[in-house]
Coordinates of C-alpha atoms (C1' of nucleotides) in Angstrom, one line a residue:
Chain N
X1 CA -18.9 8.6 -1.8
X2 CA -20.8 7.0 0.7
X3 CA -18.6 5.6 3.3
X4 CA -19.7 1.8 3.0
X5 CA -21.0 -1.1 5.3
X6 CA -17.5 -0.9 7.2
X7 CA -19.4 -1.1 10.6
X8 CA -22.1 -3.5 8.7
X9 CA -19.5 -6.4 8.8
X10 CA -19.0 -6.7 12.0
X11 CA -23.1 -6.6 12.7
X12 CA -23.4 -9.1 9.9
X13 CA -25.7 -12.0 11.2
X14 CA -23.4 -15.0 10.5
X15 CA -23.6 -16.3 6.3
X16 CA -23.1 -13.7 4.4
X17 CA -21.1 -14.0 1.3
X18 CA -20.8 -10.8 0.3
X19 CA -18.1 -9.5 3.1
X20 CA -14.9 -10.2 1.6
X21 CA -12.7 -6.8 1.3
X22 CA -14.9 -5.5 4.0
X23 CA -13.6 -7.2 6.5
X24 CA -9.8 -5.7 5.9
X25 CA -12.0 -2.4 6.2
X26 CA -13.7 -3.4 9.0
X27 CA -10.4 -4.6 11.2
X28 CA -8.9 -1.9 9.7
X29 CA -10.9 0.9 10.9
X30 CA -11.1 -0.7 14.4
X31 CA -7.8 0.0 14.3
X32 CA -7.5 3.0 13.3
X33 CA -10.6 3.8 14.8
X34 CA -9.2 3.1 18.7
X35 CA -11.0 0.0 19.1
X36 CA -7.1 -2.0 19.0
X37 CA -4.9 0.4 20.4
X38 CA -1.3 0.9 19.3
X39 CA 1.4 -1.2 21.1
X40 CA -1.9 -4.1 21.8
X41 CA -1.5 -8.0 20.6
X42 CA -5.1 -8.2 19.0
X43 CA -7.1 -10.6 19.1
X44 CA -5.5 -14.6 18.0
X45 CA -7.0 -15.3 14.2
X46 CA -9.4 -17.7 15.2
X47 CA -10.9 -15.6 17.6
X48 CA -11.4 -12.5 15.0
X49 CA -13.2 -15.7 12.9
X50 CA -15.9 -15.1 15.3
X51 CA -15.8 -11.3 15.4
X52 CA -15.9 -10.7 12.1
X53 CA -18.1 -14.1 11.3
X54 CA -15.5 -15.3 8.4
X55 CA -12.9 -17.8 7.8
X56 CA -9.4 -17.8 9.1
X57 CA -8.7 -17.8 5.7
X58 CA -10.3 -14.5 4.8
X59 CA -8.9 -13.0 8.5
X60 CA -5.5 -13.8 7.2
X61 CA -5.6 -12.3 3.4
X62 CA -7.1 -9.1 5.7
X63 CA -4.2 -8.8 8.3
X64 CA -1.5 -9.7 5.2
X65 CA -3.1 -6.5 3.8
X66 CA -2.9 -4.5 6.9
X67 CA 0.2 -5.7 7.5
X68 CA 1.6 -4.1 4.0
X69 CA 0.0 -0.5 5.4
X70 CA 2.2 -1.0 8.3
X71 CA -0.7 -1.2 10.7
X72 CA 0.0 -4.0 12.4
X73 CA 3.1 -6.8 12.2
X74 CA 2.5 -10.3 12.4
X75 CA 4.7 -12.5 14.5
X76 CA 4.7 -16.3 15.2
X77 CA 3.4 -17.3 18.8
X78 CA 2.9 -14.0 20.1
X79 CA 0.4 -12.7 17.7
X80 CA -0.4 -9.5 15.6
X81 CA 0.9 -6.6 17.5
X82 CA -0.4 -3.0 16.2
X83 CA 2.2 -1.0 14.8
X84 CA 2.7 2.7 16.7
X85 CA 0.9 5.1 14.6
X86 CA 4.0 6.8 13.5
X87 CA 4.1 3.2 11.4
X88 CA 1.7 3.5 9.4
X89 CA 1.3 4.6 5.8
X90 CA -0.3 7.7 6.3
X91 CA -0.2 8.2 2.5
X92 CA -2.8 5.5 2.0
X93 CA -5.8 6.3 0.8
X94 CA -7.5 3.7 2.7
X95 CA -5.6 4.4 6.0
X96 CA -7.2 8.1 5.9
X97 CA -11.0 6.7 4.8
X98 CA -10.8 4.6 7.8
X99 CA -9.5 7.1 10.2
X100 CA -12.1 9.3 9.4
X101 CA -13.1 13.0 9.9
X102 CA -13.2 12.1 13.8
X103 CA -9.8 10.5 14.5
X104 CA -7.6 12.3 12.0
X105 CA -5.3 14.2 14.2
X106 CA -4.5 17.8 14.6
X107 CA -0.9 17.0 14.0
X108 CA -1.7 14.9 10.8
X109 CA -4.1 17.2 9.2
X110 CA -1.1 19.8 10.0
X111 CA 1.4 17.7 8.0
X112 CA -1.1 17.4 5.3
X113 CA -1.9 21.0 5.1
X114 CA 2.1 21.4 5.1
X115 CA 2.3 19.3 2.1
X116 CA 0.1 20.6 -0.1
X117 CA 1.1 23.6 0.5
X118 CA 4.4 22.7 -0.7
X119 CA 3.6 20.1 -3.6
X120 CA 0.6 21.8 -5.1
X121 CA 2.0 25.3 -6.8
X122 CA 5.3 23.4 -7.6
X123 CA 2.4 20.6 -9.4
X124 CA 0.6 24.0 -11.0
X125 CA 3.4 25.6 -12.4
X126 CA 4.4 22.2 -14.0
X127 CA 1.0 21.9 -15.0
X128 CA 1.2 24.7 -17.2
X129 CA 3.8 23.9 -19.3
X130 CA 2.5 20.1 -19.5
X131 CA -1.5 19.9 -19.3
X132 CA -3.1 18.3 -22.0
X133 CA -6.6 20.0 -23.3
X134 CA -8.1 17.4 -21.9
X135 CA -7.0 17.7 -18.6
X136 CA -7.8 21.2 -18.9
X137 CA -11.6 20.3 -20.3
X138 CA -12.0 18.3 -17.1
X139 CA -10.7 21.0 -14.6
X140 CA -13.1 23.2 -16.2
X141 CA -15.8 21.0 -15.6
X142 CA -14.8 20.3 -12.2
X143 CA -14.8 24.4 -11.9
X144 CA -18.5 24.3 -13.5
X145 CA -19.6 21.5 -11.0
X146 CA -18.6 23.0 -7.8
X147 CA -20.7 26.1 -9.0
X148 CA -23.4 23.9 -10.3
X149 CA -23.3 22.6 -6.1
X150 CA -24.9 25.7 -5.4
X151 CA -25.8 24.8 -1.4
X152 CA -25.1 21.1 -1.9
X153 CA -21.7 20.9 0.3
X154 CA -20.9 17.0 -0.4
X155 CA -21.3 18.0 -4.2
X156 CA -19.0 20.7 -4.0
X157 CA -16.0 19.2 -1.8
X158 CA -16.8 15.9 -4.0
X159 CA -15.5 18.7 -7.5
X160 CA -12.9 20.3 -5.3
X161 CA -11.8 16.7 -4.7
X162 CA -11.9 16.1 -8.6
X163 CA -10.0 19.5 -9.3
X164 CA -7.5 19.1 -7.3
X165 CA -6.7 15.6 -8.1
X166 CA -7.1 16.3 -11.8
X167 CA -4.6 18.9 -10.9
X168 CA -2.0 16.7 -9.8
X169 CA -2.6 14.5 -12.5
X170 CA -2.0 17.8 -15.0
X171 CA 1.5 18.0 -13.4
X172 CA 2.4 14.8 -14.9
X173 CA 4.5 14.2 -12.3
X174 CA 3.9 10.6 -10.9
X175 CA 5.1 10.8 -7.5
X176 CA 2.4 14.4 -7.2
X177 CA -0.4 12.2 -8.8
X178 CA 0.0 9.7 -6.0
X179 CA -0.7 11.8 -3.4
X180 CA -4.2 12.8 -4.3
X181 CA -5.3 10.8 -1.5
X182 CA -4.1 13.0 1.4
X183 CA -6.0 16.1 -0.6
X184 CA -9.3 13.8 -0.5
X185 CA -8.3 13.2 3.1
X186 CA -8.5 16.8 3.9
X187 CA -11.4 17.9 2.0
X188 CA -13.4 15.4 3.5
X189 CA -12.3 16.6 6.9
X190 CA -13.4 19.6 6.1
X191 CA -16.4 18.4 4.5
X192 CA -17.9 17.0 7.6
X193 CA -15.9 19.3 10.3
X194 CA -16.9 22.6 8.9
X195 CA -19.9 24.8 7.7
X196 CA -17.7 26.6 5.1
X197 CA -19.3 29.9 4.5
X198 CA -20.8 30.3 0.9
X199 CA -18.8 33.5 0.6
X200 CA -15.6 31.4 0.9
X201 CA -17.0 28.9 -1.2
X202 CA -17.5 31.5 -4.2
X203 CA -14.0 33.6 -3.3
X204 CA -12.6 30.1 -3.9
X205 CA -14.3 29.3 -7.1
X206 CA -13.0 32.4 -8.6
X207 CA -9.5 31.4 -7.5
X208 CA -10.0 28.0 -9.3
X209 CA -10.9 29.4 -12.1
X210 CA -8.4 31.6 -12.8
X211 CA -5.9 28.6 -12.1
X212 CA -7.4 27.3 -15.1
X213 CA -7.3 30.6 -17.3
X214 CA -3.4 30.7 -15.8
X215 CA -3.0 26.5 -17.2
X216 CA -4.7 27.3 -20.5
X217 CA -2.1 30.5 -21.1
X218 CA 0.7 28.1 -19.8
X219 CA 1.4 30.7 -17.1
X220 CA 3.1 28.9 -14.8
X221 CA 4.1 31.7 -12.3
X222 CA 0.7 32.4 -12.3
X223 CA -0.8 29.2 -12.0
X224 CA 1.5 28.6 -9.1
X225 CA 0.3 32.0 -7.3
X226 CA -3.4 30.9 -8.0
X227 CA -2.7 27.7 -6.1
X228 CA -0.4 29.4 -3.4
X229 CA -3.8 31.7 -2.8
X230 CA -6.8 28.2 -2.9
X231 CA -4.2 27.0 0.0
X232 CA -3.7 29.9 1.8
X233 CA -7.7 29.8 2.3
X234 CA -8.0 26.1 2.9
X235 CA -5.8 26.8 5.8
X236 CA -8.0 29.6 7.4
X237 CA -11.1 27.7 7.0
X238 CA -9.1 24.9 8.8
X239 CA -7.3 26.6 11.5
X240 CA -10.5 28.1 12.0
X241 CA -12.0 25.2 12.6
X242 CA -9.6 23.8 14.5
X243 CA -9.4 26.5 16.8
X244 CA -6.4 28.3 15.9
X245 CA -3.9 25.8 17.5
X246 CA -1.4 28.0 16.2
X247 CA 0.2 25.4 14.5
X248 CA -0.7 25.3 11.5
X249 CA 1.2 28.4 10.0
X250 CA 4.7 27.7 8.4
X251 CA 6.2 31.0 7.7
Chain J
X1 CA -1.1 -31.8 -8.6
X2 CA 1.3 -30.9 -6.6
X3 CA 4.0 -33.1 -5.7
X4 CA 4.4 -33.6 -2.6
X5 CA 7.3 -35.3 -2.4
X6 CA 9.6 -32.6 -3.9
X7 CA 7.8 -30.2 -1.2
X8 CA 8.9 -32.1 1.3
X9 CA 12.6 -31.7 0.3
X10 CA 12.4 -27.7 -0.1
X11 CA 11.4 -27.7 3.3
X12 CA 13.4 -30.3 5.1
X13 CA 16.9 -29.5 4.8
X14 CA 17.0 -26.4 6.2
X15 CA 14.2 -24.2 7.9
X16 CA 11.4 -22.3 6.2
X17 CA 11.6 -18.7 6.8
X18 CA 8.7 -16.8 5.9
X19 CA 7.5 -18.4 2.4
X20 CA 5.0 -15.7 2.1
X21 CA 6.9 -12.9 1.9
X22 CA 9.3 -14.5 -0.6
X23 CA 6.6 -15.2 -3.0
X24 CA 5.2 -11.9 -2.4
X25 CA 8.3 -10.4 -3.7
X26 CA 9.2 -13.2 -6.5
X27 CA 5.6 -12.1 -8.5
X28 CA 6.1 -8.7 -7.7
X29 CA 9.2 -8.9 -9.3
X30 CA 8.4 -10.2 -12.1
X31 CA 5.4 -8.1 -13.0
X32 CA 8.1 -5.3 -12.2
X33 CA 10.6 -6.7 -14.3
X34 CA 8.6 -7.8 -17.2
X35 CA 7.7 -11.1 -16.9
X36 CA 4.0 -10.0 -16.8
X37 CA 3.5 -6.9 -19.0
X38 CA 0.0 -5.0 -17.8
X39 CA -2.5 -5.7 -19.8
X40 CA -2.1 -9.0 -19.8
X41 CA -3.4 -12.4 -17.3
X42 CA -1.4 -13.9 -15.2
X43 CA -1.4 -17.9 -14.8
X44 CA -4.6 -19.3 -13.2
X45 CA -3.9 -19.3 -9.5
X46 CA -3.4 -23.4 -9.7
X47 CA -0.5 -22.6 -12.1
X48 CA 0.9 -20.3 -10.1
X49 CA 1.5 -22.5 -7.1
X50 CA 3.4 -25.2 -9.2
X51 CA 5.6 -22.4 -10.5
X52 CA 6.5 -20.9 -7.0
X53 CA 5.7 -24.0 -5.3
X54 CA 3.7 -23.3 -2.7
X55 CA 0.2 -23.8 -1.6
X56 CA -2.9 -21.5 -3.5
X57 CA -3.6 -19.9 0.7
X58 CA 0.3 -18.7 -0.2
X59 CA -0.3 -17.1 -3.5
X60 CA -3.8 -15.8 -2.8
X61 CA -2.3 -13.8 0.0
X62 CA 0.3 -12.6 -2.2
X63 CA -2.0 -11.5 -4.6
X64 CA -3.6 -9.9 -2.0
X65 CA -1.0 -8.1 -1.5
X66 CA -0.1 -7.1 -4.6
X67 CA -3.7 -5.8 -5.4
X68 CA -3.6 -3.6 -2.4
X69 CA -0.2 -1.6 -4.2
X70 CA -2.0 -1.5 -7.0
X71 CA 0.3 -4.2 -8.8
X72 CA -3.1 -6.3 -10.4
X73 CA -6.6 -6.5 -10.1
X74 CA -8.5 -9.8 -9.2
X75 CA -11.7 -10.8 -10.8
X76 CA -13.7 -13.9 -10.8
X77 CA -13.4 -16.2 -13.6
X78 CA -11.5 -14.2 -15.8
X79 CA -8.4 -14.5 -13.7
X80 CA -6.0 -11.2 -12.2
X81 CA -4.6 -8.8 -14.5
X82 CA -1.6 -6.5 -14.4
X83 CA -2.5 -3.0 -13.6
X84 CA -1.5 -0.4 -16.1
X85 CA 2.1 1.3 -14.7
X86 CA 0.1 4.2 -14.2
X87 CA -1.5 2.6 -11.4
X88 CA 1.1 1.4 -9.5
X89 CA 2.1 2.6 -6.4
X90 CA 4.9 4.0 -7.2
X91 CA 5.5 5.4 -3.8
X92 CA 5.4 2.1 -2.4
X93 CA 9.3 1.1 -1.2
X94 CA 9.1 -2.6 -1.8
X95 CA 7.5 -1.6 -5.2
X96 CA 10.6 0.6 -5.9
X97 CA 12.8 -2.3 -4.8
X98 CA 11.4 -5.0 -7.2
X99 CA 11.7 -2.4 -10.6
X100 CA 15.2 -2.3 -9.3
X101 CA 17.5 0.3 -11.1
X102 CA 17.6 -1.2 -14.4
X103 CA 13.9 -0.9 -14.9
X104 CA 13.1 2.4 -13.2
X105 CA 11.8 4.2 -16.2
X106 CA 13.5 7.5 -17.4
X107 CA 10.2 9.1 -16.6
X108 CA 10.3 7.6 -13.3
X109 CA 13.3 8.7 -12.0
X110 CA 12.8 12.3 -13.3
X111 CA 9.6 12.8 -11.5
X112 CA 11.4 11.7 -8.6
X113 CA 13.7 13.8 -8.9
X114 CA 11.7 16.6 -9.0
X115 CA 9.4 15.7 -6.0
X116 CA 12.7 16.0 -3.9
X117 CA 13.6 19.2 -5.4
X118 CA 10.0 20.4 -4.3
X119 CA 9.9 19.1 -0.6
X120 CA 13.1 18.1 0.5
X121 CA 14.2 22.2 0.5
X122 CA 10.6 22.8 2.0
X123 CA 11.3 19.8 4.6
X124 CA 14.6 21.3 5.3
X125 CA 13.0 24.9 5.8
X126 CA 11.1 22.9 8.5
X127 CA 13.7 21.1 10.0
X128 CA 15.6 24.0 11.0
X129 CA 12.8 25.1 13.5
X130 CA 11.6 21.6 14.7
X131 CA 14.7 19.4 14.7
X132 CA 15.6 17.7 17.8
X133 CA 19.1 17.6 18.9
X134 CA 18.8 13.6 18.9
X135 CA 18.3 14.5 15.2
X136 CA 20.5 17.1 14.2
X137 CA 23.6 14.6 16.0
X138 CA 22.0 11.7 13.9
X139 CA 22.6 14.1 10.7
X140 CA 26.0 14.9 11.7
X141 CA 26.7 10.8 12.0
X142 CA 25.4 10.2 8.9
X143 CA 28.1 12.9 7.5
X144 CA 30.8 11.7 9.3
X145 CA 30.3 8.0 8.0
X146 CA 29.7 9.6 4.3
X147 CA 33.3 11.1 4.9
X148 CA 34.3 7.8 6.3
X149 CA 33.2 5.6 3.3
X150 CA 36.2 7.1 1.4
X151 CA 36.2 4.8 -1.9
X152 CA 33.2 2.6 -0.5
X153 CA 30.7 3.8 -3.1
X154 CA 27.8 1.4 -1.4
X155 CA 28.7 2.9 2.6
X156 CA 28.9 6.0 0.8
X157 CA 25.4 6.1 -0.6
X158 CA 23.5 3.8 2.4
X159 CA 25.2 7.2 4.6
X160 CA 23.3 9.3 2.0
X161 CA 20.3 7.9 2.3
X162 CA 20.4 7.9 6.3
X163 CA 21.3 11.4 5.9
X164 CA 18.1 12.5 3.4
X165 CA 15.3 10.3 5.3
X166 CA 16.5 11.8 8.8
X167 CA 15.9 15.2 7.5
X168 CA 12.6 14.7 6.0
X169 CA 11.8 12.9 9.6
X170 CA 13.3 15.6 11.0
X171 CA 10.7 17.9 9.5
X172 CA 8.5 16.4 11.9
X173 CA 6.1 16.5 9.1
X174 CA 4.1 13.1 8.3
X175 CA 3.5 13.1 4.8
X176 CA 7.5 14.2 3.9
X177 CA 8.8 11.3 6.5
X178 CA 6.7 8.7 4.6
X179 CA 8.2 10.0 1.5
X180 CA 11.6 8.5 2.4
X181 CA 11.1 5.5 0.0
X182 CA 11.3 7.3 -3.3
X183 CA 14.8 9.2 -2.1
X184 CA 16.0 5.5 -0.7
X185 CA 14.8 4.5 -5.0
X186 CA 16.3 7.3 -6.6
X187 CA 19.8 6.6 -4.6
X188 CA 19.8 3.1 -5.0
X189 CA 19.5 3.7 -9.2
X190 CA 22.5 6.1 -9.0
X191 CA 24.2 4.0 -6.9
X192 CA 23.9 1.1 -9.1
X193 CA 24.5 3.2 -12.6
X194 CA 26.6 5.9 -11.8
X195 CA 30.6 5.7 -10.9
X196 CA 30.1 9.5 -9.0
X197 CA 33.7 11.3 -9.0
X198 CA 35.2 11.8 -5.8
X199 CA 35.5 15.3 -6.6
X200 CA 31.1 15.5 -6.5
X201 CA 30.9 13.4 -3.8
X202 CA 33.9 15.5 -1.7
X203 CA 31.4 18.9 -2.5
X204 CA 28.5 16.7 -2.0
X205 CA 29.5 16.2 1.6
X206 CA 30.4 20.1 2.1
X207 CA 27.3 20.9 1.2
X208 CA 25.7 18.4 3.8
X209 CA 27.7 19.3 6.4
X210 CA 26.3 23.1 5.9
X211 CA 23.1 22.2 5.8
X212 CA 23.8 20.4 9.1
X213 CA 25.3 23.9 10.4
X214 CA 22.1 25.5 9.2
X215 CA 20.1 23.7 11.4
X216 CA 21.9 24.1 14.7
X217 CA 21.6 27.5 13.9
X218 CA 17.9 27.1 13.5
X219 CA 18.8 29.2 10.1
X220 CA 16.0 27.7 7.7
X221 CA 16.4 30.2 4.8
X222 CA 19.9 28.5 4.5
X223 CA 18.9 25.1 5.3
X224 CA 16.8 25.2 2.4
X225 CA 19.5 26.9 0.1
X226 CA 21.1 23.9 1.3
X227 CA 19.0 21.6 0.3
X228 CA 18.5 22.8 -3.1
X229 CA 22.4 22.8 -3.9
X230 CA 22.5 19.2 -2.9
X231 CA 19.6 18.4 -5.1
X232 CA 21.2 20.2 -7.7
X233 CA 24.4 18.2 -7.5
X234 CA 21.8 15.2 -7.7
X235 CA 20.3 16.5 -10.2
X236 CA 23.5 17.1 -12.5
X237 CA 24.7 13.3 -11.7
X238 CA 21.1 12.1 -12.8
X239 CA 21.4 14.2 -16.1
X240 CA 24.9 13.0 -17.2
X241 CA 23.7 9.7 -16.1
X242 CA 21.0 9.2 -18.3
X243 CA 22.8 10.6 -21.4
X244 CA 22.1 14.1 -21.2
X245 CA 19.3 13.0 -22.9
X246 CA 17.0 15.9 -21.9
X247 CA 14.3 13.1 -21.0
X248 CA 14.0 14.5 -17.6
X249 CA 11.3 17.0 -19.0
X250 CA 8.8 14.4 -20.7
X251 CA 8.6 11.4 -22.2
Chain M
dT1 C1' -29.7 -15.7 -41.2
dA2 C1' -29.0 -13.0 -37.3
dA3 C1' -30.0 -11.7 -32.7
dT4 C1' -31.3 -12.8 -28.1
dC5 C1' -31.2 -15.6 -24.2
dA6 C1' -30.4 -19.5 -21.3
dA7 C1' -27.5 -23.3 -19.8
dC8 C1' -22.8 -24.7 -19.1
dA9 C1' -18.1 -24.5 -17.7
dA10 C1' -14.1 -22.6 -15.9
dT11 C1' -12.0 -19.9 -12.5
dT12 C1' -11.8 -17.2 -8.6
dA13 C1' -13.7 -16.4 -3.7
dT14 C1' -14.5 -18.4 0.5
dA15 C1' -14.5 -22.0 4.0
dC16 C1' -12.8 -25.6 7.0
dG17 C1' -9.7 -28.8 9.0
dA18 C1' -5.1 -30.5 9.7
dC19 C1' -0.2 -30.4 10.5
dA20 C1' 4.3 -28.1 11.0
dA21 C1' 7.2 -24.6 13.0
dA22 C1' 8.6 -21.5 16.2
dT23 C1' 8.7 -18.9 20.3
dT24 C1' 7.8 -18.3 24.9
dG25 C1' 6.9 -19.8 29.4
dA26 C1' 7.4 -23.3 32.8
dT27 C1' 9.7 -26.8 35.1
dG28 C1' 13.2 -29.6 36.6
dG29 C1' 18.1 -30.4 37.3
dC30 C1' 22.7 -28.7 38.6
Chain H
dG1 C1' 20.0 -19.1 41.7
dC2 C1' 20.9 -20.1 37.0
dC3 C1' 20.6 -22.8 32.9
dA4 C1' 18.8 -26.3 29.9
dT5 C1' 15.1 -28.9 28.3
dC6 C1' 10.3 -29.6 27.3
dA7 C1' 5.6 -28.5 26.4
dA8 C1' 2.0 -25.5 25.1
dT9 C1' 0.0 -22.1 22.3
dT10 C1' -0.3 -19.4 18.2
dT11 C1' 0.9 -18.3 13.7
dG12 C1' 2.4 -20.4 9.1
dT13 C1' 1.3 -23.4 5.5
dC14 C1' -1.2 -26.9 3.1
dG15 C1' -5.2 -29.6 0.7
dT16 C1' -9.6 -29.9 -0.5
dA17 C1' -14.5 -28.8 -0.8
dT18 C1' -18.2 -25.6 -1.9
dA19 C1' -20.3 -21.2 -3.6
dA20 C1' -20.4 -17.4 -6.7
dT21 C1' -19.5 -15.2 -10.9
dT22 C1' -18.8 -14.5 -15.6
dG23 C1' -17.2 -15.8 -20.4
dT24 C1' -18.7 -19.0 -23.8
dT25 C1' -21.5 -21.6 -26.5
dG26 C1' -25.4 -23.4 -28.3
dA27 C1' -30.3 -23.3 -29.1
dT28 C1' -34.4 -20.9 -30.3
dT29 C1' -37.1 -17.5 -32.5
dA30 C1' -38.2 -13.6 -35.4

DNA sequence: TAATCAACAATTATACGACAAATTGATGGC
DNA sequence: GCCATCAATTTGTCGTATAATTGTTGATTA
């Protein structure tokens, strides 16, 4: 998707009525983006009026919202201080939009690799004994899409997105299903970060769909090695990227 | 209209702490707990501040709130509606708070149940490599006071869940640390329903304590052993809880 | 008679101004 | 030099007014 106006708002000329969630996007990427450091009183409400050219009003649904992402933490006379970034709900979709390919951290996308590494195949294997046909139908198509992509990158991490979400979803599992955000985190780091090699892009296809084959024969063990193996090379094509840090491998 | 009058005697005898986050948490509760079913409208905004009795600034930012956890959805003219359960945040602590234990679903509570048996043996694995020795002490504390608690069923479990979210923070991994909420939920409802026998909670703690051992001795193959006994002590309570029902595989 | 469209009304979305409360810093007294 | 009191500043809350949006209803035409 296309990532918004979130740097629109602030350049907004001064009436504009159409600016009303993108101003918690637009304070909200400043913060994440650097622009309010960490540990920093921002700005006093009637101040970030002007900024943002909206009512206090509006400023203070916005910081209520950040607040509940445990980005910053209003307090009375002193102001809103930014939370330390070990505060804030990394899980949030919205946290991880406005961070962006450029800020996400080594150490983050680490922990996120980590994860799915350890919640996918446990969500695959459950996925075979618990996908409906429809869920299947749609991880099929999301198969057929990323090899419709052909050299169309954004189309193809936008399918992998879909699979892997629908994946999670497959698992039935609620607590899995929330966390498709960090997976669109990561594809979309990868998305802009890397030039993924159209071999790696087809090897990984193939491994998609045989996840699919594995979920439609309710092979669990199966399913769960197919998964193990779409990790293992999302995390070559990102410690590649990243330089081999080294830190990156878990066992 | 409001009247003003009465307002003025909530407010004078005491102080006013925070009305905000009260309300926040009074209509979360209730769409929780049932008041508002999804699917349906909730009162005009108007309505609402007669029924909490506050101003609409309060309730809009509540709502605000509430729409960012994926509680309801706001749209003009037609009012805000309740969100389908399926698309609440369900990872969301306060969330977890206001379903409470009596309304944490059966479904629920076994798919967070087996999201801990999936990472907390994984975080463990990590923990016994990363750990700090500020960490591995604050473990050991939280064993001591769970020996301590002796018949105290509440110290008992609040030492329990010290215990779990310092391991999945001592994974030093992000995405498990954030995770902490669901563990705090899934105590919280056992603590409330369940009358554990001193006998599970006595090998309960054994098993804790070894994990703890695994850990100094950087040992994670046994951490995570460890871990998955505990969960499977967890597991067991949860099972006989809920009336060995078997509805810990679907619905 | 039925279908389409336009005007209306109701409700949310936003804005603005005012006052209350609370915390912190300063200032004066002991 | 320390402590208590006061004042100033900023958030917290409130009330109302205006704009935008959409469901509804009624009229008009084929």
């Amino acid at each position: 998707m296309a990532d918004k106006a979130t740097r629109q708002a602030q350049r907004s000329p001064a009436r504009r009525p159409r600016v009303r969630h993108n101003v918690t996007a637009a304070i909200g990427a400043d913060i994440c983006g650097g622009r309010f450091p960490p540990g920093t009183i921002l700005p006093r409400e009637s101040d970030l009026c002007e900024t943002y050219g909206v009512s206090r009003t509006v400023i203070r649904e916005s910081l209520k919202v950040l607040e509940t992402k445990g980005l910053v933490r209003g307090r009375p006379r002193v102001g809103t201080l930014v939370c330390d970034r070990a505060e804030w709900n990394v899980l949030d979709a919205q946290i991880l939009e406005w961070m962006g390919p450029d800020v996400l951290s080594a150490e983050l996308l680490g922990s996120i690799l980590e994860a799915r590494r350890t919640v996918e195949p446990a969500a695959a294997f459950l996925a075979a004994s618990r996908a409906t046909a429809q869920e299947i139908a749609d991880l099929e198509r999301a198969c057929d899409d990323m090899g419709d992509a052909e050299g169309d990158l954004e189309a193809f991490t936008a399918a992998d997105a879909r699979f892997h979400e629908t994946l999670l979803k497959a698992s039935h599992n609620k607590v899995f299903h929330q966390l498709s955000s960090i997976i669109h985190a990561a594809l979309s780091y990868a998305l802009h970060a890397s030039n993924r090699a159209a071999v790696k892009r087809d090897e990984a296809l193939d491994v998609h769909r045989e996840l699919v084959d594995a979920l439609r024969l309710r092979d669990g063990a199966r399913a769960e090695t197919c998964s193990r193996h779409i990790l293992e090379l999302a995390a070559r094509d990102l410690s590649h990227l990243m330089g081999d840090a080294g830190d990156l491998k878990t066992h």
